[in-house]
CSV table of C-alpha atoms in Angstrom, one decimal:
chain,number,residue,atom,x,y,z
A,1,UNK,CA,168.7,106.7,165.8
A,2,UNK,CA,172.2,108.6,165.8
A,3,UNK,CA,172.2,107.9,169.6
A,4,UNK,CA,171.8,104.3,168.7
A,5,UNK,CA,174.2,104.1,166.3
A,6,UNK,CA,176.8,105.8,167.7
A,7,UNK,CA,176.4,102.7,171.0
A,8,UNK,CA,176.6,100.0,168.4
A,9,UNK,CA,179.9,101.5,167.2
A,10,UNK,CA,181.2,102.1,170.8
A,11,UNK,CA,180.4,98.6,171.1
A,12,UNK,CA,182.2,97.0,168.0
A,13,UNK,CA,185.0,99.2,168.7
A,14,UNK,CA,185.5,98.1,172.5
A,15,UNK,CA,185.1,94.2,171.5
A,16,UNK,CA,188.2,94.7,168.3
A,17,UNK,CA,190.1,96.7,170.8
A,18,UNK,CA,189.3,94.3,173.5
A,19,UNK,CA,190.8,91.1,171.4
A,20,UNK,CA,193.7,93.1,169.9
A,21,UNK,CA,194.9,93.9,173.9
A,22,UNK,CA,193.6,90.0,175.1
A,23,UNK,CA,195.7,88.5,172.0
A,24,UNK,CA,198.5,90.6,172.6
A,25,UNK,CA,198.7,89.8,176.4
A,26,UNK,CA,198.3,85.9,176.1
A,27,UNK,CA,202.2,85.6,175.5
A,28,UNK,CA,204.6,87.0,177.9
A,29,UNK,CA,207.4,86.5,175.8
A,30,UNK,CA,210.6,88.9,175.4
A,31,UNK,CA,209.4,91.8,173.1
A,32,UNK,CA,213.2,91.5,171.1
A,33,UNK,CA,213.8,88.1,171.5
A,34,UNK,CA,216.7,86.6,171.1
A,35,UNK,CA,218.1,85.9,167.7
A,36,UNK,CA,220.7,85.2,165.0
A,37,UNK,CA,218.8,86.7,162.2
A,38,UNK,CA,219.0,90.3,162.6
A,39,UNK,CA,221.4,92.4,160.8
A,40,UNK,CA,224.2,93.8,163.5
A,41,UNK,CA,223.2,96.7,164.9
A,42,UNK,CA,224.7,99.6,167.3
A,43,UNK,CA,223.0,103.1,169.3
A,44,UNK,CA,224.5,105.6,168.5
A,45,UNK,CA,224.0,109.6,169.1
A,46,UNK,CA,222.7,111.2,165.8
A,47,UNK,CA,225.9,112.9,165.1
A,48,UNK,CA,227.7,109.4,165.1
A,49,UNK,CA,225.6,107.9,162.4
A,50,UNK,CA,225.1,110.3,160.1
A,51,UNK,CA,222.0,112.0,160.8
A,52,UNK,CA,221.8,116.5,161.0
A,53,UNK,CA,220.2,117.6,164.0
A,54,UNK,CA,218.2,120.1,162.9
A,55,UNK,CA,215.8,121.1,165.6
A,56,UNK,CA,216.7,124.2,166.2
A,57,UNK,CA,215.9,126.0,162.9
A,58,UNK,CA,212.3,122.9,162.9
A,59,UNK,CA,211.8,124.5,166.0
A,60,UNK,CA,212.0,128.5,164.6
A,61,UNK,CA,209.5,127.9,161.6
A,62,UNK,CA,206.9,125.4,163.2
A,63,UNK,CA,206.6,127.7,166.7
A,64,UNK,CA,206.4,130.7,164.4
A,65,UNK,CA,203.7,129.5,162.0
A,66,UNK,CA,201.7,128.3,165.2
A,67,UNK,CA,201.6,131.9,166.1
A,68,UNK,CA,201.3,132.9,163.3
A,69,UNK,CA,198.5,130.3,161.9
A,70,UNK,CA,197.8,128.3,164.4
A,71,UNK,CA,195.4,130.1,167.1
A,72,UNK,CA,192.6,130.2,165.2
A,73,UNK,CA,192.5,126.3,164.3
A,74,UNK,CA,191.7,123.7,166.0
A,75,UNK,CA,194.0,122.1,168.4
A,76,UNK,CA,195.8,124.9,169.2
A,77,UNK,CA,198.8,124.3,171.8
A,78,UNK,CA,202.3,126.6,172.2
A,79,UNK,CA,205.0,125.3,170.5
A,80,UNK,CA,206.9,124.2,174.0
A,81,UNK,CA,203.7,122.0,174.7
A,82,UNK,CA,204.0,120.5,170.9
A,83,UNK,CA,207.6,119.8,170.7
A,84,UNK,CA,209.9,118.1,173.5
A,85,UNK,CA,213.2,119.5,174.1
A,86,UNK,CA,215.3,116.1,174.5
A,87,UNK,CA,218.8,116.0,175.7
A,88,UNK,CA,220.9,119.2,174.7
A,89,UNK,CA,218.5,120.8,171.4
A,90,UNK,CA,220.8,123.1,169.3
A,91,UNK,CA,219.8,126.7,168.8
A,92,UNK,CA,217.9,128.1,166.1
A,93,UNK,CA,218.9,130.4,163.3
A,94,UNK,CA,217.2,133.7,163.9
A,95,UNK,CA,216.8,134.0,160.9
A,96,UNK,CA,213.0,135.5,159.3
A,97,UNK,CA,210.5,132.3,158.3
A,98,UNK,CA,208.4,132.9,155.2
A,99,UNK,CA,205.0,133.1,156.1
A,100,UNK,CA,203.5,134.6,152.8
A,101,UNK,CA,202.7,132.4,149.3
A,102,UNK,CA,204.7,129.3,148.5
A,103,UNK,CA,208.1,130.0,146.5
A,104,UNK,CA,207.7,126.2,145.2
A,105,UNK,CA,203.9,124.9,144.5
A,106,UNK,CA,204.9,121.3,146.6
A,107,UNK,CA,202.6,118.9,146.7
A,108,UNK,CA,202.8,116.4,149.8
A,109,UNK,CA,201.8,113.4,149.0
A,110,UNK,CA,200.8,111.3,152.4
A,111,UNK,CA,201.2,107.3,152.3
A,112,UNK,CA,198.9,106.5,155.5
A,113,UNK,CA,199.8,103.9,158.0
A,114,UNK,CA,198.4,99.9,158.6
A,115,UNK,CA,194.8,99.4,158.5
A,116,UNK,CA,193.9,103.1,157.1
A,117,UNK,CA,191.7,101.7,154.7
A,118,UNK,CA,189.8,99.4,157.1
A,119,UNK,CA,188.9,103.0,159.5
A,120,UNK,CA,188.6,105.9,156.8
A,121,UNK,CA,185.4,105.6,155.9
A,122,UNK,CA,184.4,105.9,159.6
A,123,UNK,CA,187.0,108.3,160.5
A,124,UNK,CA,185.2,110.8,158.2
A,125,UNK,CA,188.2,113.1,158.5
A,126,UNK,CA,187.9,116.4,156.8
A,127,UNK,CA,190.5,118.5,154.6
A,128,UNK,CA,191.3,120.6,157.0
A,129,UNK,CA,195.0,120.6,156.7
A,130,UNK,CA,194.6,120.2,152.1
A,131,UNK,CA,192.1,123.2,152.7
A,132,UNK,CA,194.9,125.0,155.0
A,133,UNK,CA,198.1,124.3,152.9
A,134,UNK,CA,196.2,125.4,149.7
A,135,UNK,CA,196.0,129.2,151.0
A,136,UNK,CA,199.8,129.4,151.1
A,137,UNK,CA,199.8,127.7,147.5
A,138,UNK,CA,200.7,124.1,148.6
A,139,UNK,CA,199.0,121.0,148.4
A,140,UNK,CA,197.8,117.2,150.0
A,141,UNK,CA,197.6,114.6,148.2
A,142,UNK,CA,196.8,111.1,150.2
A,143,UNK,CA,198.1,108.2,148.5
A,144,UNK,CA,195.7,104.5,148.7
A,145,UNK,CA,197.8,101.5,150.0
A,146,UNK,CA,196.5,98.2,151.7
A,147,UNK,CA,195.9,98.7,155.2
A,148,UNK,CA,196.8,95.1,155.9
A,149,UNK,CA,199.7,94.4,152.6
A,150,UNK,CA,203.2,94.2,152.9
A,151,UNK,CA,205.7,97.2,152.3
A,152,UNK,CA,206.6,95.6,148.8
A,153,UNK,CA,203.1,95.0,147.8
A,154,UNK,CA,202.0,98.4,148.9
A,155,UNK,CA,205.5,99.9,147.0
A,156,UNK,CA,203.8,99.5,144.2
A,157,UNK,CA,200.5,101.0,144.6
A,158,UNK,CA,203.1,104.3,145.6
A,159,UNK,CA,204.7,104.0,142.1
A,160,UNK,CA,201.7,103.4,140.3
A,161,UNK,CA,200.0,106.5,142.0
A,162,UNK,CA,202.8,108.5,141.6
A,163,UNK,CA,203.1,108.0,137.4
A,164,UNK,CA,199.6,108.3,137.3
A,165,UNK,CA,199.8,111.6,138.4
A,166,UNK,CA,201.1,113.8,135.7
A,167,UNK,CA,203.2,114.1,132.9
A,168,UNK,CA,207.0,113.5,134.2
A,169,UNK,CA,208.6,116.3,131.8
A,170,UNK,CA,208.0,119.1,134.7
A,171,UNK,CA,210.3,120.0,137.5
A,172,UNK,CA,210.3,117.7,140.6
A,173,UNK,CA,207.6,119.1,143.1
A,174,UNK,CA,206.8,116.4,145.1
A,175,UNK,CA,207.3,116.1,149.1
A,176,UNK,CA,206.8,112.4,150.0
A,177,UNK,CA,205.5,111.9,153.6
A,178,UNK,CA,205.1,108.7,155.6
A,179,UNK,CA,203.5,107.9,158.7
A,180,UNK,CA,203.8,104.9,160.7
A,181,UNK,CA,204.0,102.1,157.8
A,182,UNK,CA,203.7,104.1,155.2
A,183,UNK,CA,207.3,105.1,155.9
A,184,UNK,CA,208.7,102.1,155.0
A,185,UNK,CA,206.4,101.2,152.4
A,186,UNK,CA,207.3,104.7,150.7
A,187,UNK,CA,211.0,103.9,151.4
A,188,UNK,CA,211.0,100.5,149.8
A,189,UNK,CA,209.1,102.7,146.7
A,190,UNK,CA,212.2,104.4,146.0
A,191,UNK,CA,214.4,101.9,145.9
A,192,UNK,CA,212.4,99.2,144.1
A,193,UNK,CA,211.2,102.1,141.5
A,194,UNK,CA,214.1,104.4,140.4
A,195,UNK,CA,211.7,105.9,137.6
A,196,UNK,CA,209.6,107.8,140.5
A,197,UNK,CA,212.7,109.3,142.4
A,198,UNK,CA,212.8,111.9,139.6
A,199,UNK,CA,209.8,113.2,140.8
A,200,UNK,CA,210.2,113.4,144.6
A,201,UNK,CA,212.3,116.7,145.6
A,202,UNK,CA,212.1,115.3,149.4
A,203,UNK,CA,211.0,112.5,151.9
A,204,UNK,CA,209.8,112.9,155.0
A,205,UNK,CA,208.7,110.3,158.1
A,206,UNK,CA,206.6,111.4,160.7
A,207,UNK,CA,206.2,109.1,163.1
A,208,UNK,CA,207.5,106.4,161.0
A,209,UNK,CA,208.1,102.9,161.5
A,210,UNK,CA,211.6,102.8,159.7
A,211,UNK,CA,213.2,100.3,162.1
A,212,UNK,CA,209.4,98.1,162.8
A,213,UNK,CA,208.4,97.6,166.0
A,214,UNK,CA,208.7,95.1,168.9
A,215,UNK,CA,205.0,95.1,169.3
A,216,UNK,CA,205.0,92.9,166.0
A,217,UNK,CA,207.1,90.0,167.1
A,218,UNK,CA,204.7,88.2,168.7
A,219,UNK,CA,201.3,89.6,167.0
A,220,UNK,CA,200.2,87.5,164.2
A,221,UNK,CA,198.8,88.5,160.8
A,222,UNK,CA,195.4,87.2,161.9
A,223,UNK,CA,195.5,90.5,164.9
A,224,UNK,CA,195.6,92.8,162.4
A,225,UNK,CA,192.6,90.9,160.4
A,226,UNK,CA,190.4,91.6,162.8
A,227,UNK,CA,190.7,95.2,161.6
A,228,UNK,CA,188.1,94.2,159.2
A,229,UNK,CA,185.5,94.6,161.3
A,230,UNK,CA,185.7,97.9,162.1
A,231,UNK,CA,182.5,99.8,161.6
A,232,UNK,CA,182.2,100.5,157.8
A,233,UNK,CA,185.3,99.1,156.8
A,234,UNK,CA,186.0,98.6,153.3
A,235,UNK,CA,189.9,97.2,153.5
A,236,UNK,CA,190.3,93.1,152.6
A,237,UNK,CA,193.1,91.0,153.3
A,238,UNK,CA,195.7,92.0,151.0
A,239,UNK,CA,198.5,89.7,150.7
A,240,UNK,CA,198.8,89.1,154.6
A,241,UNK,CA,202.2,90.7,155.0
A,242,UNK,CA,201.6,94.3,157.1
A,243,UNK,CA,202.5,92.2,160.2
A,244,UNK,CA,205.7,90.8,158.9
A,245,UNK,CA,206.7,93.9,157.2
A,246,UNK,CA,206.8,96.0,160.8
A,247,UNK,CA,209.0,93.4,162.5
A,248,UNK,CA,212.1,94.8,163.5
A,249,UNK,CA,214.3,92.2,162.1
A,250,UNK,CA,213.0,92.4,158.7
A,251,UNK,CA,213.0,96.2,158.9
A,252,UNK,CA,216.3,96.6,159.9
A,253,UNK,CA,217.4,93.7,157.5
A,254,UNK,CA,216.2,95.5,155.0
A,255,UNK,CA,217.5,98.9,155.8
A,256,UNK,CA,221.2,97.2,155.8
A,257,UNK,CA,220.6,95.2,152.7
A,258,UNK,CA,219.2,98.4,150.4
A,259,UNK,CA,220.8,101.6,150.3
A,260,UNK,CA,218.3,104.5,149.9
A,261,UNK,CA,218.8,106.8,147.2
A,262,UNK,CA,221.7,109.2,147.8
A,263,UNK,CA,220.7,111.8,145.7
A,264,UNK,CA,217.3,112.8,147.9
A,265,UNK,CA,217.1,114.9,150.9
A,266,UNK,CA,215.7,112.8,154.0
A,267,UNK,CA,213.8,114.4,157.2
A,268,UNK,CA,212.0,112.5,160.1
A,269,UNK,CA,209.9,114.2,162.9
A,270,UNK,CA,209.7,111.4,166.0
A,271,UNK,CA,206.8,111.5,168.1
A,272,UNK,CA,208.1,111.4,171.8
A,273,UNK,CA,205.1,111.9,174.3
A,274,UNK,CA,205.0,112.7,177.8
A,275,UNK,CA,203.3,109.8,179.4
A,276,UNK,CA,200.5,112.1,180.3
A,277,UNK,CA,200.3,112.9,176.5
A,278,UNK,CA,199.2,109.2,176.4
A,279,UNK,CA,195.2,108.4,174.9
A,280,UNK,CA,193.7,106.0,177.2
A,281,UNK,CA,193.4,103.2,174.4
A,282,UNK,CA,196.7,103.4,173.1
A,283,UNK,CA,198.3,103.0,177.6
A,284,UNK,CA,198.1,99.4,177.2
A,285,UNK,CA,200.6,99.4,174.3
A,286,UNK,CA,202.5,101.9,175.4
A,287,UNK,CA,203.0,100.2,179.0
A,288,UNK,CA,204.1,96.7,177.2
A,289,UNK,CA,206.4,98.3,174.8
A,290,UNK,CA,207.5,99.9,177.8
A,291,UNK,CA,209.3,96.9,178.9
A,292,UNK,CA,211.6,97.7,175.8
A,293,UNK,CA,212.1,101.5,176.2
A,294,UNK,CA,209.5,103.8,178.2
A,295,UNK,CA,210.1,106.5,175.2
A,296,UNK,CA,207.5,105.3,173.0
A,297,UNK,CA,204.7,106.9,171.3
A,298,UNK,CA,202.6,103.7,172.4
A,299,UNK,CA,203.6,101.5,168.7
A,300,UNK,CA,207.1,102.7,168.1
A,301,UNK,CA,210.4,103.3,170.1
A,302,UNK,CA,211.5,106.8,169.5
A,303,UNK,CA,214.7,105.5,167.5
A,304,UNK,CA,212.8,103.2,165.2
A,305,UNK,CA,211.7,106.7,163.6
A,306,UNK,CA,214.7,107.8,161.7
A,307,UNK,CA,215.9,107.2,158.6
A,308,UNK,CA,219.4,106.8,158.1
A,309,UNK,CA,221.6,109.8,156.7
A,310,UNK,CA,218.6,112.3,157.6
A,311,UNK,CA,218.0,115.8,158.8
A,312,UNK,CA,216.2,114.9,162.6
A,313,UNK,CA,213.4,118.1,162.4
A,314,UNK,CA,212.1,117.5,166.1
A,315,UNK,CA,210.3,115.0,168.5
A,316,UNK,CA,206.3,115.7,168.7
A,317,UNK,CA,204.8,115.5,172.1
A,318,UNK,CA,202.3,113.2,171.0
A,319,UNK,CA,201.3,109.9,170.5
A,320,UNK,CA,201.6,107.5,167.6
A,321,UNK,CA,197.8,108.1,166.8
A,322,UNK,CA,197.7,112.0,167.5
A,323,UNK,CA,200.2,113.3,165.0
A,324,UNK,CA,197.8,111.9,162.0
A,325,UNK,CA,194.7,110.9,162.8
A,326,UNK,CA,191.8,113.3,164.2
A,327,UNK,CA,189.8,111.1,165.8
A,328,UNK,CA,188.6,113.6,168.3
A,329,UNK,CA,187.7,116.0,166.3
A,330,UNK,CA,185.5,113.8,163.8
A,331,UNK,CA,184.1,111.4,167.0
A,332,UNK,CA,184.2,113.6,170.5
A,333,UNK,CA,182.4,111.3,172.3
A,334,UNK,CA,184.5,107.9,171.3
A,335,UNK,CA,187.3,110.8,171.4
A,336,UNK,CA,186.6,111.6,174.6
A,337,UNK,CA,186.6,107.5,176.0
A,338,UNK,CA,189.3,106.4,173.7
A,339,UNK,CA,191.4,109.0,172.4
A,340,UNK,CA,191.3,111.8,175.5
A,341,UNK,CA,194.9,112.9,174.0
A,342,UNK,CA,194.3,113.4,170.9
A,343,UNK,CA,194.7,117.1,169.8
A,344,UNK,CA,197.5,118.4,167.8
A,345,UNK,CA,197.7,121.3,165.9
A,346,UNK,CA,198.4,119.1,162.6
A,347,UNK,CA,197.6,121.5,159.7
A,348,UNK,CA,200.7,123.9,161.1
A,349,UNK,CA,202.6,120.6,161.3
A,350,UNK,CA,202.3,119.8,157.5
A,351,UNK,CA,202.8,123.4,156.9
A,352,UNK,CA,206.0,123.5,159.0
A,353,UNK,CA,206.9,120.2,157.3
A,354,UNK,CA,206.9,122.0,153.8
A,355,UNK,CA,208.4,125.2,154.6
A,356,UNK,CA,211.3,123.7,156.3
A,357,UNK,CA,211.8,121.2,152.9
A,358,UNK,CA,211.1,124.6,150.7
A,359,UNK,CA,214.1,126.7,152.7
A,360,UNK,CA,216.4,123.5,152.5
A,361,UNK,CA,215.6,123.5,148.2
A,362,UNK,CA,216.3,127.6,147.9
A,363,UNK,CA,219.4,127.7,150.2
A,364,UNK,CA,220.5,124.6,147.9
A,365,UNK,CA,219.9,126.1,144.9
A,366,UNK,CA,222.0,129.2,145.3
């Protein structure tokens, strides 16, 4: 019966990820099209626009804790396979990273990207990196937004989850971290809800989709619908807006048209995979977006990933799927088919993620 299951999945699965790729290739339009509605943009290095490069110290504490507390989990890879050195990375520190029991009991809370809600049921991920952070005194808390909403409509459910949390009289403890949408949509939290920035001590993007993606110009809502029939999906339509929310043009609009808060520190972590570091279902995408910039994670160019006026903590050899989601690890065989790149050594990630933000709070408060 499991056997038979398991080829009724593999079946559903190839047939959505079958029409996503047919839909997508039935228009051979330009992926940034030209337009007059954009707000006006420039490239510049990170040192010309505001953002601190701070690799070299990301790159001390996550390489340390992967020696540390990494080889023993699963996933395992040295740090100069997990992070890519790109262009001229400063140096670290040398200075000791804590490895013992939190100084600050953070709490990270994750807002997941598009369509989570339509594959967590069969993802059946574990707690593996809640269960690690919690022997260091930390904590993971995922946050439940509409797979297929808008950033606006999903900016609420943040607020609401974050006041329902706990009493707001305590000192700020809370690391917010998105990934891929959720980036935005916890982005467009803070500035539409000013009550819940007294509560956040930092905010964090990991492979997130501040500046949208070209891969949404020419996808319609009605792609991303089909996301409903994902084995055991329990996500509906939401108010139709994911798609529209992750276009570049409305993202950057956005970004020009609403200062974040100035008063909150800001981190992003880019993924930037090797081409080899590619999973076999995600080359499609990553060979059209291609056509933009060949340094993609396979949904978002590498510069789409940072939020303005923040502290740039490293680019991740891996692709968009394999920085958050385990899907080898909780299907090997599909794993094996579909996402043949999928290992990352995640829990040190987080962990790295909230030492880094915990040094940045004590050296500010002295």
């Amino acid at each position: 019966m499991r056997v038979r299951k398991t080829f009724i999945v593999m079946c559903r699965m190839i047939w959505v990820a079958a029409t996503l790729i047919l839909v997508g290739a039935c228009a051979p339009k330009p992926m940034l099209p030209y337009t007059e509605d954009t707000a006006p943009l420039v490239l510049l290095p990170p040192s010309l626009a505001g953002i601190e490069d701070g690799r070299g110290r990301f790159r001390e504490v996550f390489c340390t804790l992967l020696e540390e507390h990494g080889q023993t989990l699963p996933d395992y890879r040295s740090c100069e396979e997990a992070l890519v050195r790109v262009g001229k990375e400063p140096g670290g520190t040398h200075k000791p990273v804590a490895l013992g029991p939190a100084r600050h009991k953070l709490t990270a809370l994750l807002v997941p990207g598009f369509g989570w809600d339509c594959f967590a049921a069969w993802l059946e991920a574990d707690n593996s990196i809640r269960e690690h952070l919690r022997q260091f005194g930390y904590d993971l808390v995922t946050i439940n937004v509409d797979g297929l909403s808008s950033s606006a409509h999903n900016a609420r459910q943040i607020r609401d989850a974050i006041m329902a949390m706990r009493s707001l009289d305590k000192e700020p403890d809370l690391v917010l971290i998105g990934y891929s949408k959720g980036a935005p949509d916890m982005l467009e939290a803070l500035v539409s809800y000013p009550v819940i920035q007294k509560r956040i001590v930092a905010v964090v993007s990991i492979a997130g989709a501040i500046g949208g993606t070209p891969l949404a110009n020419d996808s319609p809502q009605s792609l991303l619908d089909l996301m409903r029939l994902w084995p055991e999906a329990t996500c509906d339509e939401g108010d139709g807006g994911a798609m529209e929310s992750l276009r570049p043009s409305v993202r950057k609009s956005w970004l020009a048209e609403n200062p974040l808060p100035s008063d909150l520190p800001y981190f992003s972590l880019v993924t930037y995979p090797k081409p080899e570091r590619i999973s076999s279902a995600l080359r499609y995408s990553y060979k059209k977006l291609s056509q933009v910039d060949a340094r993609n994670d396979s949904q978002l160019l590498f510069y789409d990933q940072v939020i303005p006026s923040s502290t740039l903590l490293g680019f991740a050899n891996a692709d968009h799927w394999a920085l958050a989601v385990p899907i080898a690890r909780t299907h090997p065989t599909i794993g094996a088919l579909f996402a043949d790149q999928n290992a990352y050594p995640r829990e040190v990630m987080f962990e790295a993620l909230l030492r880094f933000v915990e040094e940045r709070m004590t050296l500010s408060h002295r």
